[in-house]
Each structure stands twice: as structure tokens, then as C-alpha cells.
Short mmCIF file of C-alpha atoms in Angstrom, two decimals:
data_model
loop_
_atom_site.label_atom_id
_atom_site.label_comp_id
_atom_site.label_asym_id
_atom_site.label_seq_id
_atom_site.Cartn_x
_atom_site.Cartn_y
_atom_site.Cartn_z
CA MET A 1 0.26 -0.14 0.35
CA GLN A 2 1.70 3.49 -1.48
CA ALA A 3 0.51 5.22 1.06
CA LEU A 4 1.35 3.36 4.22
CA GLU A 5 4.83 2.95 2.74
CA GLU A 6 5.68 6.74 1.97
CA ILE A 7 4.62 6.77 5.83
CA VAL A 8 7.53 4.52 7.01
CA GLU A 9 9.42 5.62 4.34
CA ASP A 10 9.25 9.63 6.22
CA PHE A 11 9.72 8.52 9.41
CA ASN A 12 12.92 6.55 8.67
CA ALA A 13 14.60 9.26 6.34
CA LEU A 14 14.52 11.17 9.54
CA GLY A 15 16.41 11.22 12.97
CA LEU A 16 14.97 10.48 16.28
CA LYS A 17 13.90 13.34 17.90
CA ASP A 18 12.80 14.63 14.23
CA ARG A 19 10.50 11.61 14.24
CA LEU A 20 8.85 11.97 17.42
CA ASN A 21 8.13 16.22 15.54
CA LEU A 22 6.61 14.09 12.69
CA LEU A 23 4.55 12.03 15.19
CA LEU A 24 3.71 15.64 16.97
CA GLU A 25 2.19 17.19 13.13
CA PHE A 26 0.27 13.44 13.05
CA SER A 27 -1.39 14.28 16.53
CA ASP A 28 -2.13 17.91 15.45
CA ALA A 29 -3.61 16.92 11.72
CA LEU A 30 -6.13 14.20 13.63
CA PRO A 31 -8.95 15.65 12.74
CA GLU A 32 -12.24 16.12 14.47
CA LEU A 33 -15.19 13.95 13.87
CA PRO A 34 -17.62 14.92 11.38
CA GLU A 35 -21.17 15.85 12.78
CA ARG A 36 -22.94 12.88 12.14
CA TYR A 37 -20.31 10.86 14.53
CA ALA A 38 -19.52 12.99 17.08
CA SER A 39 -23.25 12.54 18.74
CA HIS A 40 -22.77 9.08 19.19
CA PRO A 41 -20.00 8.21 21.36
CA ASP A 42 -21.77 4.85 21.87
CA LEU A 43 -21.11 3.47 17.82
CA PHE A 44 -17.33 4.05 19.31
CA GLU A 45 -14.97 1.33 19.95
CA ARG A 46 -12.81 2.13 23.34
CA VAL A 47 -9.12 0.74 22.48
CA GLU A 48 -8.24 -1.22 26.19
CA GLU A 49 -4.80 -1.57 25.49
CA CYS A 50 -3.77 2.11 25.20
CA GLN A 51 -2.69 4.05 27.77
CA SER A 52 -5.41 7.26 27.32
CA PRO A 53 -8.47 6.98 26.77
CA VAL A 54 -9.29 6.80 22.61
CA PHE A 55 -12.04 5.52 20.50
CA LEU A 56 -12.51 4.23 17.46
CA PHE A 57 -15.08 3.75 14.49
CA VAL A 58 -14.80 1.72 11.03
CA GLU A 59 -16.75 3.16 8.50
CA VAL A 60 -17.28 0.27 4.44
CA ASP A 61 -18.82 2.02 2.07
CA GLN A 62 -21.31 0.19 -0.48
CA ASP A 63 -18.19 -0.69 -2.42
CA ASP A 64 -15.91 -1.87 0.06
CA ILE A 65 -14.03 0.81 0.60
CA VAL A 66 -12.68 1.99 4.59
CA SER A 67 -12.76 4.72 6.25
CA LEU A 68 -11.70 5.58 9.90
CA PHE A 69 -12.54 7.59 12.83
CA PHE A 70 -11.61 8.25 15.69
CA THR A 71 -11.46 10.44 18.77
CA ALA A 72 -8.53 11.28 21.69
CA PRO A 73 -7.97 13.64 24.11
CA ALA A 74 -5.49 16.55 23.43
CA GLU A 75 -3.67 15.58 26.60
CA ALA A 76 -2.83 11.96 25.28
CA PRO A 77 -0.42 13.34 21.74
CA THR A 78 1.35 9.84 21.10
CA THR A 79 -2.21 8.62 21.15
CA ARG A 80 -3.33 11.16 18.43
CA GLY A 81 -0.09 10.50 17.02
CA PHE A 82 -1.26 7.01 16.19
CA ALA A 83 -4.34 7.39 15.27
CA SER A 84 -3.41 9.94 13.21
CA ILE A 85 -0.99 8.03 11.15
CA LEU A 86 -3.49 4.95 10.94
CA LYS A 87 -5.92 7.09 9.30
CA SER A 88 -3.44 9.16 6.91
CA ALA A 89 -2.40 5.89 5.49
CA LEU A 90 -6.06 3.59 5.70
CA ASP A 91 -8.65 5.73 4.79
CA GLY A 92 -9.81 5.44 1.41
CA HIS A 93 -8.46 1.96 0.57
CA SER A 94 -10.06 -0.89 0.13
CA VAL A 95 -11.31 -4.08 2.86
CA ARG A 96 -9.21 -5.93 1.18
CA GLU A 97 -5.98 -3.72 1.08
CA VAL A 98 -6.74 -3.35 4.91
CA LEU A 99 -6.61 -6.50 5.71
CA GLU A 100 -3.37 -7.26 3.74
CA VAL A 101 -1.51 -4.15 6.15
CA ASP A 102 1.45 -6.15 8.01
CA ASP A 103 0.09 -6.18 11.76
CA ASP A 104 3.50 -5.22 12.56
CA PHE A 105 3.44 -2.04 11.11
CA PRO A 106 3.88 -0.02 13.98
CA SER A 107 7.14 -1.72 14.69
CA LYS A 108 8.40 -0.45 10.62
CA ILE A 109 8.24 3.62 11.56
CA GLY A 110 11.11 3.47 13.49
CA LEU A 111 9.50 4.65 17.27
CA SER A 112 10.72 1.63 19.30
CA ASP A 113 13.44 3.28 20.21
CA ALA A 114 11.75 6.84 21.22
CA VAL A 115 8.56 5.54 22.81
CA SER A 116 8.20 2.51 25.38
CA PRO A 117 7.05 -1.06 24.50
CA LEU A 118 3.97 -0.79 26.07
CA ARG A 119 2.70 2.31 23.70
CA MET A 120 3.53 0.36 20.96
CA ARG A 121 1.61 -2.36 21.17
CA GLY A 122 -1.14 -0.21 21.70
CA MET A 123 -1.12 0.91 18.32
CA ARG A 124 -0.89 -2.93 17.46
CA ALA A 125 -4.00 -3.18 18.87
CA MET A 126 -5.17 0.00 17.59
CA LEU A 127 -4.53 -2.20 13.80
CA ALA A 128 -6.29 -5.13 14.73
CA ARG A 129 -9.19 -3.77 16.39
CA ILE A 130 -9.45 -1.36 13.03
CA LYS A 131 -8.74 -4.97 10.75
CA ARG A 132 -11.65 -6.79 13.08
CA GLN A 133 -14.19 -3.77 11.77
CA VAL A 134 -13.36 -3.73 8.66
CA LYS A 135 -13.61 -7.70 8.47
CA GLU A 136 -17.12 -6.92 10.25
CA LYS A 137 -18.38 -4.25 8.21
CA SER A 138 -17.20 -5.60 4.44
CA HIS A 139 -19.69 -7.03 2.40
CA MET B 1 23.34 29.18 44.29
CA PRO B 2 19.55 27.28 45.64
CA ILE B 3 16.85 29.10 45.20
CA GLU B 4 15.57 29.87 48.89
CA ILE B 5 12.69 27.12 49.99
CA GLU B 6 9.02 27.60 49.74
CA SER B 7 7.24 28.43 53.01
CA ASN B 8 4.12 27.25 53.41
CA ALA B 9 1.32 25.67 55.58
CA LYS B 10 0.59 22.39 53.99
CA PHE B 11 4.61 21.80 53.38
CA ALA B 12 6.09 22.44 56.42
CA GLU B 13 4.15 19.92 57.63
CA TYR B 14 6.52 17.39 55.89
CA ALA B 15 9.68 15.98 56.82
CA ASP B 16 11.60 17.99 54.57
CA PRO B 17 9.40 21.02 52.99
CA SER B 18 12.48 21.31 50.93
CA THR B 19 12.02 18.54 47.86
CA LEU B 20 8.72 20.04 46.79
CA VAL B 21 7.49 23.72 45.47
CA SER B 22 3.53 25.04 44.77
CA THR B 23 2.35 26.22 41.53
CA GLU B 24 2.34 29.94 42.54
CA TRP B 25 5.96 30.02 43.79
CA LEU B 26 7.46 28.23 40.62
CA GLN B 27 5.15 31.25 38.74
CA ASN B 28 6.62 33.45 41.11
CA HIS B 29 10.23 32.28 40.64
CA LEU B 30 10.27 31.58 36.47
CA GLY B 31 13.17 33.28 34.67
CA LYS B 32 14.72 33.16 37.90
CA ASP B 33 18.73 32.40 37.89
CA GLY B 34 19.82 29.18 38.82
CA LEU B 35 16.56 28.06 38.61
CA VAL B 36 16.17 25.14 36.15
CA VAL B 37 11.74 23.86 35.42
CA LEU B 38 11.82 20.11 33.62
CA GLU B 39 9.25 18.28 32.27
CA SER B 40 8.88 14.26 32.74
CA ASP B 41 5.99 12.84 31.42
CA GLU B 42 4.91 9.14 30.29
CA ASP B 43 3.58 10.54 27.05
CA VAL B 44 6.49 11.54 25.57
CA LEU B 45 5.29 14.06 23.33
CA LEU B 46 3.13 16.16 26.21
CA TYR B 47 5.93 18.20 26.31
CA GLU B 48 6.06 19.30 22.80
CA ILE B 49 1.85 20.40 22.54
CA GLY B 50 2.70 22.75 25.01
CA HIS B 51 4.41 23.54 28.84
CA ILE B 52 5.17 25.80 31.33
CA PRO B 53 7.19 28.63 29.45
CA SER B 54 11.34 27.80 29.69
CA ALA B 55 11.08 24.87 31.27
CA ARG B 56 13.04 21.90 29.05
CA LYS B 57 11.95 18.25 28.94
CA ILE B 58 13.72 15.30 30.12
CA ASP B 59 13.14 12.08 28.19
CA TRP B 60 12.70 9.31 31.00
CA PHE B 61 12.63 6.40 27.90
CA THR B 62 15.42 7.66 25.86
CA GLU B 63 17.66 9.74 28.19
CA LEU B 64 17.21 8.39 32.22
CA ASN B 65 18.03 4.96 30.77
CA ASP B 66 21.10 2.89 29.37
CA ALA B 67 20.07 1.77 25.91
CA VAL B 68 21.34 -1.59 25.67
CA LEU B 69 21.70 -2.85 29.55
CA ARG B 70 18.85 -2.59 31.39
CA ASP B 71 20.48 0.12 34.47
CA TYR B 72 20.18 3.81 34.38
CA LEU B 73 22.94 6.78 33.01
CA THR B 74 26.44 5.88 33.48
CA ALA B 75 28.07 9.13 35.71
CA GLU B 76 29.70 10.48 31.98
CA ASP B 77 26.55 10.17 30.57
CA PHE B 78 24.79 11.95 32.77
CA SER B 79 27.21 15.04 32.71
CA LYS B 80 26.92 14.80 29.03
CA LEU B 81 23.07 14.93 29.33
CA LEU B 82 22.80 17.80 32.23
CA SER B 83 25.47 19.85 30.91
CA GLU B 84 23.62 19.63 27.13
CA LYS B 85 20.20 20.41 29.25
CA GLY B 86 22.60 23.66 30.34
CA ILE B 87 22.32 22.44 33.76
CA LYS B 88 24.86 23.53 36.51
CA ARG B 89 25.70 21.19 40.10
CA ASP B 90 24.38 24.80 42.36
CA ASP B 91 21.30 24.83 40.37
CA THR B 92 18.00 24.49 41.81
CA VAL B 93 16.06 22.09 39.16
CA VAL B 94 11.62 22.22 39.72
CA ILE B 95 10.37 19.18 37.33
CA TYR B 96 7.09 18.63 36.80
CA GLY B 97 5.32 15.98 35.04
CA ASP B 98 1.60 13.94 34.29
CA LYS B 99 -0.26 11.83 35.95
CA SER B 100 0.14 13.10 39.57
CA ASN B 101 4.01 13.17 38.98
CA TRP B 102 4.58 9.66 38.21
CA TRP B 103 7.54 10.13 35.94
CA ALA B 104 8.77 13.15 37.51
CA ALA B 105 9.19 11.52 40.37
CA TYR B 106 11.05 8.90 38.39
CA ALA B 107 13.37 11.17 37.15
CA LEU B 108 14.12 13.06 40.56
CA TRP B 109 15.69 9.88 42.12
CA VAL B 110 17.78 8.93 38.99
CA PHE B 111 18.85 12.97 39.87
CA LYS B 112 19.46 11.89 43.40
CA LEU B 113 21.23 8.69 42.47
CA PHE B 114 23.80 11.12 41.17
CA GLY B 115 23.04 13.05 44.64
CA HIS B 116 22.39 16.60 42.80
CA PRO B 117 22.32 18.68 45.44
CA ASP B 118 18.30 20.47 44.88
CA VAL B 119 15.70 19.23 43.18
CA ARG B 120 12.56 19.88 43.71
CA LEU B 121 9.09 18.57 42.54
CA LEU B 122 5.77 20.62 41.72
CA ASP B 123 3.54 20.13 43.61
CA GLY B 124 0.75 19.00 41.52
CA GLY B 125 2.71 18.60 38.33
CA ARG B 126 1.29 19.27 35.09
CA ASP B 127 -2.36 18.64 35.63
CA ALA B 128 -2.42 21.49 39.09
CA TRP B 129 -0.71 23.68 36.76
CA ILE B 130 -3.40 23.40 33.54
CA ALA B 131 -5.87 23.11 35.85
CA GLU B 132 -5.32 26.31 37.34
CA GLY B 133 -5.46 27.96 34.52
CA ARG B 134 -1.75 29.01 34.14
CA GLU B 135 -0.04 29.77 30.62
CA LEU B 136 1.43 26.74 28.25
CA THR B 137 3.86 27.46 25.56
CA ARG B 138 5.24 25.48 23.00
CA GLU B 139 8.01 28.06 22.60
CA VAL B 140 11.41 25.80 23.35
CA GLU B 141 14.08 28.47 24.46
CA ALA B 142 17.83 27.98 23.70
CA VAL B 143 20.18 26.73 26.20
CA VAL B 144 23.34 27.60 26.87
CA PRO B 145 25.41 24.49 27.67
CA THR B 146 27.49 23.77 30.84
CA ASP B 147 29.80 21.35 32.04
CA TYR B 148 28.33 19.82 34.40
CA PRO B 149 30.72 17.67 36.65
CA VAL B 150 31.04 13.92 36.71
CA VAL B 151 29.29 12.49 39.93
CA LEU B 152 29.47 9.03 40.40
CA ARG B 153 26.25 7.55 40.83
CA ASP B 154 25.73 5.83 44.35
CA ASP B 155 23.49 2.91 44.00
CA SER B 156 23.85 1.80 47.94
CA LYS B 157 21.04 4.18 49.53
CA ILE B 158 17.92 4.60 47.44
CA ARG B 159 18.11 1.92 45.24
CA ALA B 160 18.03 -1.79 45.92
CA PHE B 161 18.82 -4.50 43.87
CA ARG B 162 16.83 -7.90 44.20
CA ASP B 163 19.81 -9.59 46.80
CA ASP B 164 19.05 -6.32 48.95
CA VAL B 165 15.34 -7.56 48.26
CA LEU B 166 15.62 -11.55 48.96
CA ALA B 167 17.91 -10.31 52.60
CA HIS B 168 15.23 -8.44 52.96
CA ILE B 169 12.06 -9.94 53.45
CA GLY B 170 10.35 -9.82 56.64
CA GLN B 171 11.22 -5.82 57.40
CA ALA B 172 9.00 -3.23 55.40
CA MET B 173 8.02 -3.00 51.86
CA ILE B 174 5.52 -1.31 49.85
CA ASP B 175 4.09 -2.94 46.60
CA VAL B 176 2.38 -0.20 45.28
CA ARG B 177 0.78 -1.49 42.01
CA SER B 178 -2.35 -2.15 41.16
CA PRO B 179 -4.34 -4.70 43.75
CA GLU B 180 -4.98 -7.05 40.45
CA GLU B 181 -1.24 -7.23 40.69
CA TYR B 182 -0.91 -7.92 44.36
CA THR B 183 -3.12 -10.72 44.30
CA GLY B 184 -1.38 -12.13 41.22
CA GLU B 185 -4.89 -11.63 39.29
CA ARG B 186 -2.67 -9.68 36.49
CA THR B 187 1.24 -9.51 35.93
CA HIS B 188 0.10 -6.22 34.44
CA MET B 189 -1.80 -2.69 35.02
CA PRO B 190 -5.51 -3.34 34.69
CA ALA B 191 -6.49 -1.66 31.29
CA TYR B 192 -2.26 -1.69 30.07
CA PRO B 193 -0.90 -4.25 28.07
CA ASP B 194 1.21 -7.17 29.30
CA GLU B 195 4.74 -6.11 29.73
CA GLY B 196 6.22 -9.76 30.40
CA ALA B 197 6.65 -11.53 34.32
CA LEU B 198 5.88 -14.79 33.99
CA ARG B 199 4.60 -15.39 37.52
CA GLY B 200 1.87 -12.82 39.82
CA GLY B 201 2.02 -12.43 42.81
CA HIS B 202 3.82 -9.85 45.43
CA ILE B 203 6.86 -10.10 47.32
CA PRO B 204 6.41 -12.50 50.63
CA GLY B 205 5.55 -9.80 53.47
CA ALA B 206 5.03 -6.59 51.09
CA ARG B 207 2.11 -4.06 51.76
CA SER B 208 -0.36 -3.66 49.23
CA VAL B 209 -0.56 0.52 48.61
CA PRO B 210 -1.33 1.51 45.55
CA TRP B 211 0.98 4.46 44.49
CA SER B 212 -1.86 7.03 43.77
CA ARG B 213 -3.28 7.18 46.92
CA ALA B 214 -0.17 9.57 48.07
CA ALA B 215 -2.42 12.12 45.24
CA GLY B 216 -5.22 14.00 46.15
CA GLU B 217 -7.34 16.35 43.96
CA ASN B 218 -5.47 17.75 41.05
CA GLY B 219 -2.54 15.59 41.84
CA VAL B 220 -1.08 17.24 44.49
CA PHE B 221 0.28 15.56 47.55
CA LYS B 222 -2.15 14.68 50.42
CA SER B 223 -1.84 16.71 53.67
CA ARG B 224 0.82 14.78 56.26
CA ALA B 225 -1.79 13.75 58.20
CA GLU B 226 -3.31 11.85 55.52
CA LEU B 227 -0.29 10.09 54.15
CA GLU B 228 0.44 9.43 57.70
CA ALA B 229 -2.59 7.04 58.36
CA ILE B 230 -2.66 5.73 55.13
CA TYR B 231 1.09 4.33 55.41
CA LEU B 232 1.61 4.44 59.27
CA GLY B 233 -2.18 2.91 60.01
CA GLU B 234 -3.06 0.97 57.26
CA ALA B 235 0.15 -0.31 56.33
CA GLU B 236 1.29 -0.19 59.81
CA LEU B 237 4.87 0.85 58.78
CA LYS B 238 6.97 1.83 62.14
CA ASN B 239 8.91 5.68 61.88
CA GLY B 240 12.52 4.47 61.41
CA GLU B 241 12.23 1.37 59.74
CA ASP B 242 14.08 0.09 56.72
CA VAL B 243 11.64 0.02 53.76
CA ILE B 244 11.56 -0.82 50.08
CA ALA B 245 8.69 0.22 47.82
CA TYR B 246 8.76 -1.67 44.57
CA CYS B 247 6.28 -1.43 41.35
CA ARG B 248 7.14 -3.42 37.86
CA ILE B 249 9.84 -1.16 36.91
CA GLY B 250 9.85 0.79 39.32
CA GLU B 251 8.51 3.91 37.88
CA ARG B 252 5.33 4.04 39.96
CA SER B 253 7.32 3.18 43.25
CA SER B 254 9.53 6.66 42.76
CA HIS B 255 6.54 8.26 43.49
CA THR B 256 5.79 6.17 46.62
CA TRP B 257 9.72 5.98 47.58
CA PHE B 258 9.67 9.90 47.20
CA VAL B 259 6.67 10.19 49.72
CA LEU B 260 7.77 7.92 52.63
CA LYS B 261 11.29 9.57 52.47
CA TYR B 262 10.77 12.83 51.90
CA LEU B 263 7.19 14.02 53.00
CA LEU B 264 6.95 11.20 55.60
CA GLY B 265 10.72 11.30 56.33
CA PHE B 266 11.77 7.59 56.57
CA ALA B 267 15.12 7.89 57.13
CA THR B 268 16.30 4.58 54.79
CA VAL B 269 13.80 4.28 51.80
CA ARG B 270 14.84 2.42 48.99
CA ASN B 271 13.31 2.06 45.35
CA TYR B 272 13.29 -1.14 43.81
CA ASP B 273 13.68 -0.82 40.57
CA GLY B 274 13.94 -4.52 39.53
CA SER B 275 10.57 -4.81 40.44
CA TRP B 276 8.16 -6.85 39.53
CA THR B 277 9.09 -7.46 35.45
CA GLU B 278 12.23 -9.32 37.32
CA TRP B 279 11.00 -10.56 40.63
CA GLY B 280 8.26 -12.39 38.87
CA SER B 281 10.20 -13.54 36.53
CA LEU B 282 13.57 -14.50 38.29
CA VAL B 283 13.65 -18.50 39.44
CA GLY B 284 13.03 -19.35 42.84
CA VAL B 285 12.58 -16.21 45.06
CA PRO B 286 9.54 -16.66 46.86
CA ILE B 287 6.30 -15.33 46.07
CA VAL B 288 3.10 -14.82 47.65
CA LYS B 289 -0.44 -15.21 46.03
CA GLY B 290 -3.66 -13.79 47.30
CA ALA B 291 -4.57 -10.39 49.46
CA ALA B 292 -2.80 -11.20 52.56
CA PRO B 293 1.03 -9.60 52.81
CA GLY B 294 2.21 -13.45 54.10
CA ALA B 295 5.34 -14.18 55.41
CA LEU B 296 8.44 -16.07 53.87
CA SER B 297 7.54 -19.25 55.75
CA GLU B 298 4.15 -20.18 54.16
CA ARG B 299 6.04 -20.14 51.03
#
């Protein structure tokens, strides 16, 4: 998947400190929920494995195209950054493409030296939950 | 030159008021020569989204640990780190962070291993500062590097290793993990992923006092009387006892270490940083399951 490979390349082209800055840019760029979901917290699934409260919801349209929605507090920038990376990488791709993403993709963005193992597991858990919802919702 | 110690009614009750400052005090002293403010968070990006003006970041994960060994910095590394951060040996260092100063206390403990003379916690940490509507900035001020001396790390006074703990069984010990970790129901924090220990339970005789009980509203430390009710009352610590505190990797227990040593005045308190990720995987060491502290003979 090209979007995903580009993100991996972008991170790995940088030194450790700039990788964290890039993660911060992703965190800042995580969009607000669209109105149709903002008032429906019941639709969202909590990612229990993450240290900060982060909730996700997956939409699969009639053509099996995936859209992701996340909500996480501003005071949880690392978690927001991970959510934002997954959104940028996976949004607009097909069910098949999303399911083919390497489960270990979070280990490839070069953040394991900067972020604790607990948090890296949190990101893998987000991906696993996305894939499960995608499977459940595909046509 | 060290900056004067804050004097207020709450801190005056504590055994060593020189190790704490309030948000109000910090606000009034920001920018003062000889004061360095450091932020140490569990979330490594929090500093970047806004910090106390003039504060510098210290990263527990990449900066305080050795990259290869499971150990802290060497004397040379610590000297290099503090020089890069523009800290002088006689500076007053105030550390604050997220989650009731959990990681700030950890950083303070490491500073104490190297005997930095004047290091204090901001009571309530990041959350208290924000709750009071005080200013945050994303601006990172340029730092003038210093020449911090190379000082040997002293592991003998405030740090316990596994053999120290084994020899200490039967004396005062505090397990600061969650009740589920203490009983052995689980080996990691509720809602946190498993970080690996092969057995669940606690060290024989250790009393359970989850670390966060020392913090009250806004993350500020509870009053001396409230803390005594918990640690001397419920946990039955006796004044003058040698105490060892532990958790999972030694971070939450540095918070309790701070409380016992500086707020309640126990002379000898050691943090067992190997903690449950070491003890719970060691071959042949005694472990007790369930809610009772237990004793060595019960194994």
C-alpha cells in the first residue's frame, strides 16, 4: 500500500528527535469527528490496550472502501499521533488492502527507540481492532 | 546558587519541605537565575503540545536509561546529559510531569542517584498547573550548555537490587501496584498491555498501597496527616524502619519512595527498580499470592 510505505519511508529518513516531531505533526492533524459521528459516542469502540482513552469507529461503504474515525483527548498526543498515522495510511483503501496490512507495521516506523513498548503495543492493538471491524463490516 | 525554600503551611508539615514547590511559587520564580524547570512525562509528546514557559524536556525512556543494559545512565552519560540541558551542579532543579508526577518522581530519583544537591517536585505537576489555568507554551528556549561534573552514581542508599530485597524479606516493604497485580490475578496494570513477568503475586510480607493513593485532587500530595493514616496506619510502617518500595519497573514506586522519604521522613527508603518484571521472572524466589501480605515461612 503506497500511503503506508510513504509514511514508513518518511519516518525512517529522519533522526529520532525529528521522528517525534513528525509524530506530533500527525497528532496535531488528527481531524475532529464529522457531525454525524460527533453526537454518537455509542458507535465507538474503546482501544483498551492504549494507556490513554482513544475510541475508534470504522465505516465501510458499498464499494468496500474503508474510512476511519478516531477520537482521543488533546492531552494524549502520542496516542493521537498513532491514530492519525493509521487514518492517513488506511483511509480510502479497500477492505482487501486494509486486511493485507502487515500486523507489525507499527514496528516499522522507527519509533520503538523513542516510545515505550507499552505504547507500541497500543498502536498494534489499534490496527488489530480496525481490521476486526473492517472484517465485520465488509460486504 | 540554590533558591530559597518555599514556606507554606502544607509543606511545613512534611519532613523535608525543601523538596517541593507549589504552582504559585514556581510561577513567581520562573526565569530566576539558578532555577531550571524540567518536564518528565509518561506521554513523550506532552511537552511538545505545551509546557510551562522556560521548562526543558527530559525523556525518561531515551535519556535516563542505558540504551543496552537494563540500568540507568553512567556518570559520564549523566554529566553529558545535564551539560546539554544547561544544568549546573548548584542549580535548583524543579521537575514536574503528567499523572500526578509519576514520571517526574522517577526522574527526581535518578537525579538523587547522582546526588544532585537541590532537586524539587512541583506539587500536583502538569495537571495542577493546567487546572489553575496557568500559561503553557510550545516555545522551546535555547539552552546554553554547561559543564556538569562527572559524579559517580551512588546505588547504595536509595536503590535496592534483588539480593537486597531477598535479604530484606520480613522487614518493611510496600508494593505500590494495583490490587490485581498484588494478588497475582494479573501481572500488568489493568487496561495496560502485559509487559511480561512469568508469575503473578507479591514479595512475601509486602503491604499493598497503590502509589496513586498518595495524591489527592489535581494530583497534589495529600497532607501529612492523611499520608500518615495510609502508610503508618493502614500499612503499619513504623517510624525509623528501613523500607523498600517496588512496582513493575520502578517508576510508580519512585513516587512512593519520594513520599516516604521526604514527606514522611523515613531515613532509609530504597526503590527496587527491578521490581515485578524482575522478581516475577526470577527462578526460585519466594512469591505470595492473594490479598494477605504473607511471610517467607508460608511458602
